[in-house]
mmCIF file of N, CA and C in Angstrom:
data_model
loop_
_atom_site.group_PDB
_atom_site.id
_atom_site.type_symbol
_atom_site.label_atom_id
_atom_site.label_comp_id
_atom_site.label_asym_id
_atom_site.label_seq_id
_atom_site.Cartn_x
_atom_site.Cartn_y
_atom_site.Cartn_z
ATOM 1 N N UNK A 7 43.881 83.011 -66.671
ATOM 2 C CA UNK A 7 44.029 83.810 -67.495
ATOM 3 C C UNK A 7 44.457 83.244 -68.762
ATOM 4 N N UNK A 8 43.860 83.468 -69.911
ATOM 5 C CA UNK A 8 44.617 82.976 -71.346
ATOM 6 C C UNK A 8 44.643 84.291 -72.264
ATOM 7 N N UNK A 9 46.022 84.616 -72.536
ATOM 8 C CA UNK A 9 45.569 85.692 -73.343
ATOM 9 C C UNK A 9 45.042 86.716 -72.703
ATOM 10 N N UNK A 10 44.012 87.429 -73.089
ATOM 11 C CA UNK A 10 43.710 88.753 -72.405
ATOM 12 C C UNK A 10 42.345 88.121 -71.591
ATOM 13 N N UNK A 11 41.980 87.384 -72.089
ATOM 14 C CA UNK A 11 40.593 86.715 -71.149
ATOM 15 C C UNK A 11 40.948 86.438 -69.931
ATOM 16 N N UNK A 12 39.978 86.751 -68.936
ATOM 17 C CA UNK A 12 40.278 85.975 -67.722
ATOM 18 C C UNK A 12 39.117 85.767 -66.702
ATOM 19 N N UNK A 13 39.082 84.717 -65.877
ATOM 20 C CA UNK A 13 37.882 84.401 -65.074
ATOM 21 C C UNK A 13 38.223 84.413 -63.596
ATOM 22 N N UNK A 14 37.485 84.552 -62.717
ATOM 23 C CA UNK A 14 37.563 84.143 -61.569
ATOM 24 C C UNK A 14 37.478 82.536 -61.286
ATOM 25 N N UNK A 15 37.881 82.161 -60.123
ATOM 26 C CA UNK A 15 37.691 80.644 -60.244
ATOM 27 C C UNK A 15 36.081 80.304 -59.888
ATOM 28 N N UNK A 16 35.485 81.376 -59.278
ATOM 29 C CA UNK A 16 34.010 81.169 -59.280
ATOM 30 C C UNK A 16 33.113 81.414 -60.505
ATOM 31 N N UNK A 17 33.704 82.322 -61.657
ATOM 32 C CA UNK A 17 33.116 81.861 -63.052
ATOM 33 C C UNK A 17 33.710 80.959 -63.798
ATOM 34 N N UNK A 18 34.989 80.363 -63.335
ATOM 35 C CA UNK A 18 35.017 78.982 -63.817
ATOM 36 C C UNK A 18 34.260 77.905 -63.478
ATOM 37 N N UNK A 19 34.112 77.885 -62.465
ATOM 38 C CA UNK A 19 33.170 76.792 -61.856
ATOM 39 C C UNK A 19 31.842 76.663 -62.511
ATOM 40 N N UNK A 20 31.264 78.182 -62.284
ATOM 41 C CA UNK A 20 29.575 78.211 -62.877
ATOM 42 C C UNK A 20 29.762 77.714 -64.064
ATOM 43 N N UNK A 21 30.557 78.624 -65.162
ATOM 44 C CA UNK A 21 30.386 77.748 -66.596
ATOM 45 C C UNK A 21 30.573 76.231 -66.738
ATOM 46 N N UNK A 22 31.783 76.107 -66.240
ATOM 47 C CA UNK A 22 31.996 74.351 -66.146
ATOM 48 C C UNK A 22 30.884 73.675 -65.589
ATOM 49 N N UNK A 23 30.343 73.959 -64.661
ATOM 50 C CA UNK A 23 28.866 73.477 -64.102
ATOM 51 C C UNK A 23 27.721 73.180 -65.277
ATOM 52 N N UNK A 24 27.772 74.464 -65.946
ATOM 53 C CA UNK A 24 26.949 74.817 -66.413
ATOM 54 C C UNK A 24 27.017 73.800 -68.084
ATOM 55 N N UNK A 25 28.347 73.775 -68.405
ATOM 56 C CA UNK A 25 28.516 72.642 -69.472
ATOM 57 C C UNK A 25 28.220 71.436 -69.024
ATOM 58 N N UNK A 26 29.028 71.065 -67.847
ATOM 59 C CA UNK A 26 28.753 69.617 -67.575
ATOM 60 C C UNK A 26 27.513 69.071 -67.108
ATOM 61 N N UNK A 27 26.415 70.187 -66.766
ATOM 62 C CA UNK A 27 25.253 69.711 -66.836
ATOM 63 C C UNK A 27 24.338 69.551 -68.000
ATOM 64 N N UNK A 28 24.779 70.275 -69.441
ATOM 65 C CA UNK A 28 24.266 70.146 -70.721
ATOM 66 C C UNK A 28 24.966 68.586 -70.980
ATOM 67 N N UNK A 29 26.251 68.305 -70.879
ATOM 68 C CA UNK A 29 26.641 67.059 -71.349
ATOM 69 C C UNK A 29 26.059 65.816 -70.722
ATOM 70 N N UNK A 30 25.756 65.998 -69.414
ATOM 71 C CA UNK A 30 24.863 64.858 -68.846
ATOM 72 C C UNK A 30 23.450 64.711 -69.456
ATOM 73 N N UNK A 31 22.804 65.927 -69.692
ATOM 74 C CA UNK A 31 21.520 65.913 -70.454
ATOM 75 C C UNK A 31 21.507 64.962 -71.666
ATOM 76 N N UNK A 32 23.090 65.227 -72.393
ATOM 77 C CA UNK A 32 23.068 64.831 -73.984
ATOM 78 C C UNK A 32 23.518 63.268 -73.661
ATOM 79 N N UNK A 33 23.275 62.627 -72.066
ATOM 80 C CA UNK A 33 23.424 61.543 -72.109
ATOM 81 C C UNK A 33 25.399 60.784 -71.726
ATOM 82 N N UNK A 34 26.163 61.889 -71.675
ATOM 83 C CA UNK A 34 27.414 61.544 -70.970
ATOM 84 C C UNK A 34 27.295 60.916 -69.706
ATOM 85 N N UNK A 35 27.966 59.770 -69.656
ATOM 86 C CA UNK A 35 27.797 59.442 -68.103
ATOM 87 C C UNK A 35 29.364 58.853 -67.943
ATOM 88 N N UNK A 36 29.582 58.442 -66.529
ATOM 89 C CA UNK A 36 30.995 58.159 -66.033
ATOM 90 C C UNK A 36 31.716 57.002 -66.895
ATOM 91 N N UNK A 37 33.064 57.241 -67.344
ATOM 92 C CA UNK A 37 33.855 56.327 -67.949
ATOM 93 C C UNK A 37 33.427 56.494 -69.259
ATOM 94 N N UNK A 38 32.984 57.315 -69.981
ATOM 95 C CA UNK A 38 32.531 57.144 -71.085
ATOM 96 C C UNK A 38 33.355 58.445 -71.784
ATOM 97 N N UNK A 39 34.082 58.353 -73.054
ATOM 98 C CA UNK A 39 35.044 59.065 -73.672
ATOM 99 C C UNK A 39 34.142 60.471 -74.117
ATOM 100 N N UNK A 40 35.012 61.612 -74.097
ATOM 101 C CA UNK A 40 34.330 62.542 -74.616
ATOM 102 C C UNK A 40 35.617 63.395 -75.126
ATOM 103 N N UNK A 41 34.960 63.892 -76.904
ATOM 104 C CA UNK A 41 36.444 64.570 -77.339
ATOM 105 C C UNK A 41 36.336 65.812 -77.075
ATOM 106 N N UNK A 42 37.287 66.536 -77.168
ATOM 107 C CA UNK A 42 37.196 68.175 -76.857
ATOM 108 C C UNK A 42 38.256 68.586 -78.357
ATOM 109 N N UNK A 43 37.445 69.921 -79.017
ATOM 110 C CA UNK A 43 38.324 70.052 -80.295
ATOM 111 C C UNK A 43 38.409 71.769 -79.849
ATOM 112 N N UNK A 44 39.111 72.463 -79.484
ATOM 113 C CA UNK A 44 39.065 73.607 -79.265
ATOM 114 C C UNK A 44 40.434 74.159 -79.308
ATOM 115 N N UNK A 45 40.802 75.441 -79.236
ATOM 116 C CA UNK A 45 42.279 75.985 -79.245
ATOM 117 C C UNK A 45 42.322 76.151 -77.813
ATOM 118 N N UNK A 46 43.919 76.026 -77.559
ATOM 119 C CA UNK A 46 43.995 76.289 -76.324
ATOM 120 C C UNK A 46 43.675 77.711 -75.548
ATOM 121 N N UNK A 47 43.263 77.956 -74.337
ATOM 122 C CA UNK A 47 42.400 78.916 -73.899
ATOM 123 C C UNK A 47 41.602 78.721 -72.998
ATOM 124 N N UNK A 48 40.749 79.593 -72.260
ATOM 125 C CA UNK A 48 39.708 79.593 -71.549
ATOM 126 C C UNK A 48 38.621 78.516 -72.008
ATOM 127 N N UNK A 49 38.201 78.437 -73.297
ATOM 128 C CA UNK A 49 37.266 77.134 -73.410
ATOM 129 C C UNK A 49 37.764 76.163 -73.498
ATOM 130 N N UNK A 50 39.230 75.766 -73.826
ATOM 131 C CA UNK A 50 39.831 74.524 -73.096
ATOM 132 C C UNK A 50 39.745 74.041 -72.037
ATOM 133 N N UNK A 51 39.832 74.844 -71.057
ATOM 134 C CA UNK A 51 39.954 75.128 -69.529
ATOM 135 C C UNK A 51 38.477 74.729 -68.918
ATOM 136 N N UNK A 52 37.914 75.443 -69.469
ATOM 137 C CA UNK A 52 36.025 75.237 -68.830
ATOM 138 C C UNK A 52 35.927 73.806 -69.453
ATOM 139 N N UNK A 53 36.004 73.047 -70.761
ATOM 140 C CA UNK A 53 35.516 71.873 -71.438
ATOM 141 C C UNK A 53 36.209 71.144 -70.565
ATOM 142 N N UNK A 54 37.677 71.296 -70.587
ATOM 143 C CA UNK A 54 38.053 69.946 -69.642
ATOM 144 C C UNK A 54 37.633 69.466 -68.142
ATOM 145 N N UNK A 55 37.354 70.841 -67.519
ATOM 146 C CA UNK A 55 36.999 70.879 -66.276
ATOM 147 C C UNK A 55 35.475 70.382 -66.011
ATOM 148 N N UNK A 56 34.862 70.422 -67.458
ATOM 149 C CA UNK A 56 33.184 70.445 -67.332
ATOM 150 C C UNK A 56 33.445 68.782 -67.644
ATOM 151 N N UNK A 57 33.774 68.039 -68.740
ATOM 152 C CA UNK A 57 34.185 67.025 -68.792
ATOM 153 C C UNK A 57 34.505 65.817 -67.405
ATOM 154 N N UNK A 58 35.310 66.225 -66.756
ATOM 155 C CA UNK A 58 35.722 65.881 -65.565
ATOM 156 C C UNK A 58 34.370 65.908 -64.553
ATOM 157 N N UNK A 59 33.900 67.138 -64.168
ATOM 158 C CA UNK A 59 32.587 67.215 -63.513
ATOM 159 C C UNK A 59 31.259 66.088 -64.008
ATOM 160 N N UNK A 60 31.421 65.792 -65.239
ATOM 161 C CA UNK A 60 30.185 64.992 -66.055
ATOM 162 C C UNK A 60 30.483 64.030 -65.414
ATOM 163 N N UNK A 61 31.311 63.141 -65.156
ATOM 164 C CA UNK A 61 31.659 62.054 -65.230
ATOM 165 C C UNK A 61 33.137 60.931 -64.988
#
C-alpha cells in the first residue's frame, strides 16, 4: 500500500513480471545496470522488483 493505492501480492507479481519481460525484450541482461526514475510509491516497488526479476 502506498498512499491510497494498494495492490495484492498477486497483482504486484503480475505487474512486475510484465515489466520484467518488457525489459528483457529491450535487451536487459543479468549484471546490467538499469536506472529507475519514479516517485516513491507503487511504481517504484513494481519497477525495482521487475529489474531484479529481469536479471
